[in-house]
């Protein structure tokens, strides 16, 4: 033992002799079997420690990799944002160029079919919403200004400048939309060729003019003859088939629709009130004030029936499946071209009709408010709310006092306009037509359907009812809204009020 350690040991032994003796009396004892186990445990702990150190190194390496990858992703995101901003900028630039090109093409090339509202008094002309349609392919004898393949809005006029309106004044002898009478005074069948479509460029009316002063001056811009209108329609398909007779109501419920288990709407426009409605299956045409013909619960297309002008009795024929789209309004010039009786008749309808087509009661409300000096208003929201309240008062039997002269003046001045709807044939349901034909043949054979004469009416009144079905002015608007077709002599439906949402064809189609 080292000499220094030995001296220390001697000192400790003397200082702590009792403790040292006691410690040495209990020596540390380990068996020979425990030593290998202890060595193995120490070796395992060293291996585990080494594995943990390796895992720690891997985690540090992964952290460095993720940090580098994150930096790369940040760079890519910044690059994509820059590309996106550049793409948006280019898209906005291209959209502006396309819009400018479309406006230039529409104003210079023409051929677009537009329908602008009639001229207003004391207010700028209202723009009519454009319909998304495609121009037909050019016919053999295409009209001037025909815009081949270009999208167009609904105005049946080639080369029409902004601020123009569609007019339906006829050429030569005036053929009013509500009453077409020959020079001899006899009523004749209405066909589309009887009516020219005239475009007038409107001048702003004087808002300070008297209510019953002279109508607003308009200068003629373009006349579209029937031959040009035919040229547009030559691109459409004409279906050649036999016509069949329908029933007199408006809805066929899904359970009685022979073609499919869906609700079906049938439309019966009065021919004398609409000189441009189709006369034969597959033809296309125009409908005036057509809002009341469209049940909201039934989607397009809808089944169209036309008055059988060749028949002596009041009968209607199935023309096909049609799609309807609003295209504009009749101008003040178009209305002034009608006969006085036609003007008074439409004014009477506007005063009497409070249900069905909202155009009638809305027109009356606006005319009454303008007469009272409450319109026009600079606040559009206030004006709309005022019209809604006036409509509610009219339906309750109140409202501003308005007479036929006020209505006629507003229409003639262009303050109000008759709505124009485009009717386009998109098909013909042969199963539906044959089913109606079979059911009616069986009904006539059994005697359940008779002549058009109503119960209790003399023969002369029965003849008058036939004219009523053609659109003649017999009775109120609600009575004329229901076409008179062959039906039971004492039909309970004759006393019902017209409601295009509820009227049902099912009972007569399928007795």
CSV table of N, CA and C in Angstrom, one decimal, residues 360-489:
chain,number,residue,atom,x,y,z
A,360,UNK,N,-101.1,42.4,-65.5
A,360,UNK,CA,-102.3,43.3,-65.6
A,360,UNK,C,-102.4,44.1,-64.3
A,361,UNK,N,-102.4,43.5,-63.2
A,361,UNK,CA,-102.6,44.3,-61.9
A,361,UNK,C,-101.4,45.2,-61.7
A,362,UNK,N,-100.1,44.7,-62.0
A,362,UNK,CA,-99.0,45.6,-61.8
A,362,UNK,C,-99.0,46.8,-62.7
A,363,UNK,N,-99.5,46.6,-64.0
A,363,UNK,CA,-99.7,47.8,-64.9
A,363,UNK,C,-100.7,48.8,-64.3
A,364,UNK,N,-101.8,48.2,-63.9
A,364,UNK,CA,-102.8,49.1,-63.3
A,364,UNK,C,-102.3,49.9,-62.1
A,365,UNK,N,-101.5,49.2,-61.2
A,365,UNK,CA,-100.9,49.9,-60.1
A,365,UNK,C,-100.0,51.0,-60.5
A,366,UNK,N,-99.1,50.7,-61.4
A,366,UNK,CA,-98.2,51.8,-61.8
A,366,UNK,C,-98.9,53.0,-62.5
A,367,UNK,N,-99.9,52.7,-63.3
A,367,UNK,CA,-100.6,53.8,-63.9
A,367,UNK,C,-101.3,54.6,-62.9
A,368,UNK,N,-102.0,54.0,-61.9
A,368,UNK,CA,-102.7,54.7,-60.8
A,368,UNK,C,-101.7,55.5,-60.0
A,369,UNK,N,-100.6,55.0,-59.7
A,369,UNK,CA,-99.6,55.8,-58.8
A,369,UNK,C,-99.0,56.9,-59.6
A,370,UNK,N,-98.8,56.8,-60.9
A,370,UNK,CA,-98.3,57.9,-61.7
A,370,UNK,C,-99.4,59.0,-61.9
A,371,UNK,N,-100.6,58.6,-62.0
A,371,UNK,CA,-101.7,59.5,-62.1
A,371,UNK,C,-101.9,60.3,-60.8
A,372,UNK,N,-101.6,59.7,-59.7
A,372,UNK,CA,-101.7,60.4,-58.4
A,372,UNK,C,-100.4,61.2,-58.1
A,373,UNK,N,-99.4,61.1,-58.9
A,373,UNK,CA,-98.2,61.9,-58.7
A,373,UNK,C,-97.2,61.2,-57.8
A,374,UNK,N,-97.4,59.9,-57.4
A,374,UNK,CA,-96.5,59.2,-56.5
A,374,UNK,C,-95.4,58.6,-57.2
A,375,UNK,N,-95.4,58.4,-58.5
A,375,UNK,CA,-94.4,57.8,-59.3
A,375,UNK,C,-94.1,58.8,-60.5
A,376,UNK,N,-92.9,58.8,-61.0
A,376,UNK,CA,-91.7,57.9,-60.6
A,376,UNK,C,-91.0,58.5,-59.4
A,377,UNK,N,-90.2,57.6,-58.7
A,377,UNK,CA,-89.5,58.0,-57.5
A,377,UNK,C,-88.0,57.7,-57.8
A,378,UNK,N,-87.2,58.6,-57.2
A,378,UNK,CA,-85.7,58.4,-57.3
A,378,UNK,C,-85.2,57.2,-56.5
A,379,UNK,N,-86.0,56.8,-55.5
A,379,UNK,CA,-85.6,55.6,-54.7
A,379,UNK,C,-86.3,54.4,-55.3
A,380,UNK,N,-85.5,53.5,-55.9
A,380,UNK,CA,-86.0,52.3,-56.6
A,380,UNK,C,-86.7,51.3,-55.6
A,381,UNK,N,-86.1,51.2,-54.4
A,381,UNK,CA,-86.7,50.3,-53.4
A,381,UNK,C,-88.0,50.8,-52.9
A,382,UNK,N,-88.1,52.1,-52.7
A,382,UNK,CA,-89.3,52.8,-52.2
A,382,UNK,C,-90.4,52.6,-53.3
A,383,UNK,N,-90.0,52.8,-54.6
A,383,UNK,CA,-91.0,52.7,-55.7
A,383,UNK,C,-91.5,51.2,-55.7
A,384,UNK,N,-90.7,50.2,-55.6
A,384,UNK,CA,-91.1,48.8,-55.6
A,384,UNK,C,-92.1,48.5,-54.5
A,385,UNK,N,-91.7,49.0,-53.3
A,385,UNK,CA,-92.6,48.8,-52.1
A,385,UNK,C,-93.9,49.5,-52.3
A,386,UNK,N,-93.9,50.7,-52.9
A,386,UNK,CA,-95.2,51.4,-53.2
A,386,UNK,C,-96.1,50.7,-54.1
A,387,UNK,N,-95.5,50.1,-55.2
A,387,UNK,CA,-96.2,49.3,-56.1
A,387,UNK,C,-96.8,48.0,-55.5
A,388,UNK,N,-96.1,47.4,-54.6
A,388,UNK,CA,-96.6,46.2,-53.9
A,388,UNK,C,-97.8,46.5,-53.0
A,389,UNK,N,-97.7,47.6,-52.3
A,389,UNK,CA,-98.8,48.1,-51.5
A,389,UNK,C,-100.0,48.4,-52.3
A,390,UNK,N,-99.8,49.1,-53.5
A,390,UNK,CA,-100.9,49.4,-54.4
A,390,UNK,C,-101.6,48.2,-54.9
A,391,UNK,N,-100.8,47.1,-55.3
A,391,UNK,CA,-101.4,45.9,-55.8
A,391,UNK,C,-102.2,45.2,-54.7
A,392,UNK,N,-101.8,45.2,-53.5
A,392,UNK,CA,-102.6,44.7,-52.4
A,392,UNK,C,-103.9,45.4,-52.2
A,393,UNK,N,-103.8,46.7,-52.3
A,393,UNK,CA,-105.1,47.5,-52.2
A,393,UNK,C,-106.0,47.2,-53.4
A,394,UNK,N,-105.5,47.1,-54.6
A,394,UNK,CA,-106.3,46.8,-55.8
A,394,UNK,C,-107.0,45.4,-55.6
A,395,UNK,N,-106.3,44.4,-55.1
A,395,UNK,CA,-106.9,43.1,-54.9
A,395,UNK,C,-107.9,43.1,-53.8
A,396,UNK,N,-107.8,44.1,-52.9
A,396,UNK,CA,-108.8,44.2,-51.8
A,396,UNK,C,-110.0,45.0,-52.2
A,397,UNK,N,-110.0,45.5,-53.5
A,397,UNK,CA,-111.1,46.3,-54.0
A,397,UNK,C,-110.9,47.8,-53.8
A,398,UNK,N,-109.7,48.2,-53.5
A,398,UNK,CA,-109.4,49.7,-53.3
A,398,UNK,C,-108.3,50.1,-54.3
A,399,UNK,N,-107.5,51.0,-53.9
A,399,UNK,CA,-106.4,51.5,-54.8
A,399,UNK,C,-106.8,52.8,-55.5
A,400,UNK,N,-105.8,53.3,-56.2
A,400,UNK,CA,-106.0,54.6,-56.9
A,400,UNK,C,-107.1,54.5,-58.0
A,401,UNK,N,-107.8,55.6,-58.2
A,401,UNK,CA,-108.9,55.6,-59.3
A,401,UNK,C,-108.2,55.6,-60.6
A,402,UNK,N,-108.5,54.7,-61.5
A,402,UNK,CA,-108.0,54.6,-62.8
A,402,UNK,C,-109.1,54.2,-63.8
A,403,UNK,N,-109.2,54.8,-64.9
A,403,UNK,CA,-110.2,54.5,-65.9
A,403,UNK,C,-109.5,54.0,-67.2
A,404,UNK,N,-110.3,53.6,-68.2
A,404,UNK,CA,-109.7,53.1,-69.5
A,404,UNK,C,-108.9,54.1,-70.2
A,405,UNK,N,-109.2,55.4,-70.1
A,405,UNK,CA,-108.5,56.4,-70.8
A,405,UNK,C,-107.0,56.5,-70.3
A,406,UNK,N,-106.9,56.4,-68.9
A,406,UNK,CA,-105.6,56.4,-68.3
A,406,UNK,C,-104.7,55.2,-68.8
A,407,UNK,N,-105.3,54.0,-68.9
A,407,UNK,CA,-104.6,52.9,-69.3
A,407,UNK,C,-104.2,53.0,-70.8
A,408,UNK,N,-105.1,53.4,-71.6
A,408,UNK,CA,-104.8,53.6,-73.1
A,408,UNK,C,-103.7,54.6,-73.2
A,409,UNK,N,-103.8,55.7,-72.5
A,409,UNK,CA,-102.7,56.8,-72.6
A,409,UNK,C,-101.4,56.3,-72.2
A,410,UNK,N,-101.3,55.5,-71.1
A,410,UNK,CA,-100.0,55.0,-70.7
A,410,UNK,C,-99.4,54.0,-71.7
A,411,UNK,N,-100.2,53.2,-72.3
A,411,UNK,CA,-99.7,52.2,-73.3
A,411,UNK,C,-99.3,52.9,-74.6
A,412,UNK,N,-100.1,53.9,-75.0
A,412,UNK,CA,-99.8,54.6,-76.2
A,412,UNK,C,-98.5,55.5,-76.1
A,413,UNK,N,-98.3,56.0,-74.9
A,413,UNK,CA,-97.1,56.9,-74.7
A,413,UNK,C,-95.9,56.0,-74.4
A,414,UNK,N,-96.0,54.7,-74.3
A,414,UNK,CA,-94.8,53.9,-74.1
A,414,UNK,C,-94.5,53.8,-72.6
A,415,UNK,N,-95.3,54.4,-71.7
A,415,UNK,CA,-95.0,54.2,-70.3
A,415,UNK,C,-95.1,52.8,-69.8
A,416,UNK,N,-96.1,52.1,-70.4
A,416,UNK,CA,-96.2,50.6,-70.2
A,416,UNK,C,-96.2,49.9,-71.5
A,417,UNK,N,-95.9,48.6,-71.5
A,417,UNK,CA,-95.7,47.8,-72.7
A,417,UNK,C,-96.3,46.4,-72.5
A,418,UNK,N,-96.9,45.9,-73.6
A,418,UNK,CA,-97.4,44.6,-73.6
A,418,UNK,C,-96.2,43.6,-73.7
A,419,UNK,N,-96.2,42.6,-72.8
A,419,UNK,CA,-95.1,41.6,-72.8
A,419,UNK,C,-95.2,40.7,-74.0
A,420,UNK,N,-94.0,40.4,-74.6
A,420,UNK,CA,-93.9,39.5,-75.7
A,420,UNK,C,-93.1,38.3,-75.4
A,421,UNK,N,-93.6,37.1,-75.6
A,421,UNK,CA,-92.9,35.8,-75.3
A,421,UNK,C,-92.7,35.0,-76.6
A,422,UNK,N,-91.5,34.5,-76.7
A,422,UNK,CA,-91.1,33.6,-77.9
A,422,UNK,C,-91.6,32.2,-77.6
A,423,UNK,N,-92.3,31.6,-78.5
A,423,UNK,CA,-92.7,30.2,-78.4
A,423,UNK,C,-91.9,29.3,-79.4
A,424,UNK,N,-91.1,28.4,-78.9
A,424,UNK,CA,-90.3,27.6,-79.7
A,424,UNK,C,-90.7,26.1,-79.6
A,425,UNK,N,-91.0,25.5,-80.7
A,425,UNK,CA,-91.4,24.1,-80.7
A,425,UNK,C,-90.1,23.2,-80.5
A,426,UNK,N,-90.2,22.3,-79.6
A,426,UNK,CA,-89.0,21.4,-79.3
A,426,UNK,C,-89.3,20.0,-79.5
A,427,UNK,N,-90.6,19.6,-79.8
A,427,UNK,CA,-90.9,18.2,-80.0
A,427,UNK,C,-92.4,18.0,-80.1
A,428,UNK,N,-92.8,16.8,-80.4
A,428,UNK,CA,-94.2,16.4,-80.5
A,428,UNK,C,-94.4,15.1,-79.9
A,429,UNK,N,-95.3,15.0,-78.9
A,429,UNK,CA,-95.6,13.8,-78.1
A,429,UNK,C,-96.7,13.0,-78.8
A,430,UNK,N,-96.3,12.1,-79.6
A,430,UNK,CA,-97.3,11.3,-80.4
A,430,UNK,C,-98.2,10.4,-79.5
A,431,UNK,N,-97.5,9.9,-78.4
A,431,UNK,CA,-98.3,9.0,-77.5
A,431,UNK,C,-99.4,9.9,-76.8
A,432,UNK,N,-99.1,11.1,-76.4
A,432,UNK,CA,-100.0,12.0,-75.8
A,432,UNK,C,-101.1,12.3,-76.8
A,433,UNK,N,-100.8,12.6,-78.0
A,433,UNK,CA,-101.8,13.0,-79.0
A,433,UNK,C,-102.7,11.9,-79.3
A,434,UNK,N,-102.2,10.7,-79.5
A,434,UNK,CA,-103.0,9.5,-79.8
A,434,UNK,C,-103.9,9.1,-78.7
A,435,UNK,N,-103.4,9.3,-77.5
A,435,UNK,CA,-104.2,9.0,-76.3
A,435,UNK,C,-105.4,9.9,-76.2
A,436,UNK,N,-105.2,11.2,-76.4
A,436,UNK,CA,-106.3,12.2,-76.4
A,436,UNK,C,-107.3,11.8,-77.5
A,437,UNK,N,-106.8,11.5,-78.7
A,437,UNK,CA,-107.7,11.2,-79.8
A,437,UNK,C,-108.6,10.0,-79.5
A,438,UNK,N,-108.0,8.9,-78.9
A,438,UNK,CA,-108.7,7.7,-78.6
A,438,UNK,C,-109.7,8.0,-77.5
A,439,UNK,N,-109.4,8.8,-76.5
A,439,UNK,CA,-110.3,9.1,-75.4
A,439,UNK,C,-111.5,9.9,-75.9
A,440,UNK,N,-111.2,10.9,-76.8
A,440,UNK,CA,-112.3,11.7,-77.2
A,440,UNK,C,-113.2,11.0,-78.2
A,441,UNK,N,-112.7,10.1,-79.0
A,441,UNK,CA,-113.5,9.3,-79.9
A,441,UNK,C,-114.5,8.5,-79.1
A,442,UNK,N,-114.0,7.9,-78.0
A,442,UNK,CA,-114.8,7.0,-77.1
A,442,UNK,C,-115.8,7.9,-76.4
A,443,UNK,N,-115.4,9.1,-76.0
A,443,UNK,CA,-116.4,10.0,-75.3
A,443,UNK,C,-117.5,10.5,-76.2
A,444,UNK,N,-117.1,10.8,-77.5
A,444,UNK,CA,-118.2,11.3,-78.5
A,444,UNK,C,-119.1,10.1,-78.8
A,445,UNK,N,-118.5,8.9,-78.9
A,445,UNK,CA,-119.4,7.7,-79.3
A,445,UNK,C,-120.4,7.4,-78.2
A,446,UNK,N,-119.9,7.6,-76.9
A,446,UNK,CA,-120.8,7.3,-75.8
A,446,UNK,C,-121.8,8.4,-75.5
A,447,UNK,N,-121.6,9.6,-76.2
A,447,UNK,CA,-122.5,10.7,-75.9
A,447,UNK,C,-122.2,11.6,-74.7
A,448,UNK,N,-121.1,11.3,-74.1
A,448,UNK,CA,-120.7,12.1,-72.9
A,448,UNK,C,-120.2,13.5,-73.3
A,449,UNK,N,-119.8,13.7,-74.5
A,449,UNK,CA,-119.4,15.0,-75.0
A,449,UNK,C,-120.3,15.3,-76.2
A,450,UNK,N,-120.9,16.6,-76.1
A,450,UNK,CA,-121.8,17.0,-77.1
A,450,UNK,C,-121.4,18.2,-77.8
A,451,UNK,N,-122.3,19.0,-78.3
A,451,UNK,CA,-122.0,20.2,-79.0
A,451,UNK,C,-121.5,21.3,-78.0
A,452,UNK,N,-121.1,22.4,-78.6
A,452,UNK,CA,-120.5,23.4,-77.7
A,452,UNK,C,-121.6,24.3,-77.1
A,453,UNK,N,-122.9,24.1,-77.5
A,453,UNK,CA,-123.9,24.9,-76.9
A,453,UNK,C,-124.1,24.6,-75.4
A,454,UNK,N,-124.1,25.7,-74.6
A,454,UNK,CA,-124.3,25.5,-73.2
A,454,UNK,C,-125.7,25.3,-72.8
A,455,UNK,N,-125.9,24.6,-71.7
A,455,UNK,CA,-127.2,24.3,-71.2
A,455,UNK,C,-128.0,25.6,-71.0
A,456,UNK,N,-129.3,25.6,-71.5
A,456,UNK,CA,-130.1,26.7,-71.3
A,456,UNK,C,-129.9,27.9,-72.2
A,457,UNK,N,-129.0,27.8,-73.1
A,457,UNK,CA,-128.7,28.9,-74.0
A,457,UNK,C,-129.3,28.7,-75.4
A,458,UNK,N,-129.9,29.7,-76.0
A,458,UNK,CA,-130.4,29.5,-77.3
A,458,UNK,C,-129.3,29.3,-78.3
A,459,UNK,N,-129.7,29.0,-79.6
A,459,UNK,CA,-128.7,28.7,-80.6
A,459,UNK,C,-127.8,29.9,-80.9
A,460,UNK,N,-128.4,31.1,-81.0
A,460,UNK,CA,-127.6,32.3,-81.3
A,460,UNK,C,-126.5,32.5,-80.2
A,461,UNK,N,-126.9,32.3,-79.0
A,461,UNK,CA,-125.9,32.5,-77.9
A,461,UNK,C,-124.8,31.4,-78.1
A,462,UNK,N,-125.1,30.2,-78.5
A,462,UNK,CA,-124.1,29.2,-78.7
A,462,UNK,C,-123.1,29.6,-79.8
A,463,UNK,N,-123.6,30.2,-80.9
A,463,UNK,CA,-122.7,30.7,-81.9
A,463,UNK,C,-121.8,31.8,-81.4
A,464,UNK,N,-122.4,32.6,-80.5
A,464,UNK,CA,-121.6,33.7,-79.9
A,464,UNK,C,-120.5,33.1,-79.0
A,465,UNK,N,-120.8,32.0,-78.4
A,465,UNK,CA,-119.7,31.4,-77.5
A,465,UNK,C,-118.6,30.9,-78.3
A,466,UNK,N,-118.8,30.5,-79.6
A,466,UNK,CA,-117.7,30.1,-80.5
A,466,UNK,C,-116.8,31.3,-80.7
A,467,UNK,N,-117.4,32.5,-81.0
A,467,UNK,CA,-116.5,33.7,-81.2
A,467,UNK,C,-115.8,34.0,-79.9
A,468,UNK,N,-116.4,33.7,-78.8
A,468,UNK,CA,-115.7,34.0,-77.5
A,468,UNK,C,-114.5,33.1,-77.4
A,469,UNK,N,-114.6,31.9,-77.8
A,469,UNK,CA,-113.4,31.0,-77.8
A,469,UNK,C,-112.3,31.5,-78.7
A,470,UNK,N,-112.7,32.2,-79.8
A,470,UNK,CA,-111.6,32.7,-80.6
A,470,UNK,C,-111.0,34.0,-80.0
A,471,UNK,N,-111.5,34.5,-79.0
A,471,UNK,CA,-110.9,35.6,-78.3
A,471,UNK,C,-111.8,36.9,-78.5
A,472,UNK,N,-113.0,36.7,-79.0
A,472,UNK,CA,-113.9,37.8,-79.1
A,472,UNK,C,-114.3,38.3,-77.7
A,473,UNK,N,-114.7,39.6,-77.7
A,473,UNK,CA,-115.0,40.2,-76.4
A,473,UNK,C,-116.4,39.8,-75.9
A,474,UNK,N,-116.5,38.7,-75.2
A,474,UNK,CA,-117.8,38.3,-74.7
A,474,UNK,C,-117.6,38.0,-73.2
A,475,UNK,N,-118.1,38.9,-72.4
A,475,UNK,CA,-118.0,38.7,-70.9
A,475,UNK,C,-116.7,39.2,-70.4
A,476,UNK,N,-116.4,38.8,-69.1
A,476,UNK,CA,-115.2,39.3,-68.4
A,476,UNK,C,-114.0,38.5,-68.9
A,477,UNK,N,-112.8,39.0,-68.4
A,477,UNK,CA,-111.5,38.4,-68.8
A,477,UNK,C,-111.5,37.0,-68.3
A,478,UNK,N,-111.9,36.7,-67.1
A,478,UNK,CA,-111.8,35.3,-66.5
A,478,UNK,C,-112.6,34.4,-67.3
A,479,UNK,N,-113.8,34.8,-67.9
A,479,UNK,CA,-114.6,33.9,-68.7
A,479,UNK,C,-113.9,33.6,-70.0
A,480,UNK,N,-113.2,34.7,-70.6
A,480,UNK,CA,-112.5,34.5,-71.9
A,480,UNK,C,-111.2,33.7,-71.7
A,481,UNK,N,-110.7,33.6,-70.5
A,481,UNK,CA,-109.4,33.0,-70.3
A,481,UNK,C,-109.5,31.5,-70.5
A,482,UNK,N,-110.7,30.9,-70.3
A,482,UNK,CA,-111.0,29.5,-70.4
A,482,UNK,C,-111.4,29.2,-71.9
A,483,UNK,N,-110.6,28.5,-72.7
A,483,UNK,CA,-111.1,28.2,-74.1
A,483,UNK,C,-112.3,27.3,-74.0
A,484,UNK,N,-113.3,27.6,-74.9
A,484,UNK,CA,-114.5,26.7,-75.0
A,484,UNK,C,-114.2,25.6,-75.9
A,485,UNK,N,-114.3,24.3,-75.4
A,485,UNK,CA,-114.0,23.1,-76.2
A,485,UNK,C,-115.2,22.2,-76.0
A,486,UNK,N,-115.4,21.2,-76.9
A,486,UNK,CA,-116.5,20.3,-76.7
A,486,UNK,C,-116.4,19.7,-75.3
A,487,UNK,N,-117.5,19.8,-74.6
A,487,UNK,CA,-117.6,19.3,-73.3
A,487,UNK,C,-119.0,19.0,-72.9
A,488,UNK,N,-119.3,18.5,-71.7
A,488,UNK,CA,-120.6,18.2,-71.2
A,488,UNK,C,-121.5,19.4,-71.3
A,489,UNK,N,-122.8,19.2,-71.6
A,489,UNK,CA,-123.7,20.3,-71.7
A,489,UNK,C,-123.9,21.1,-70.5
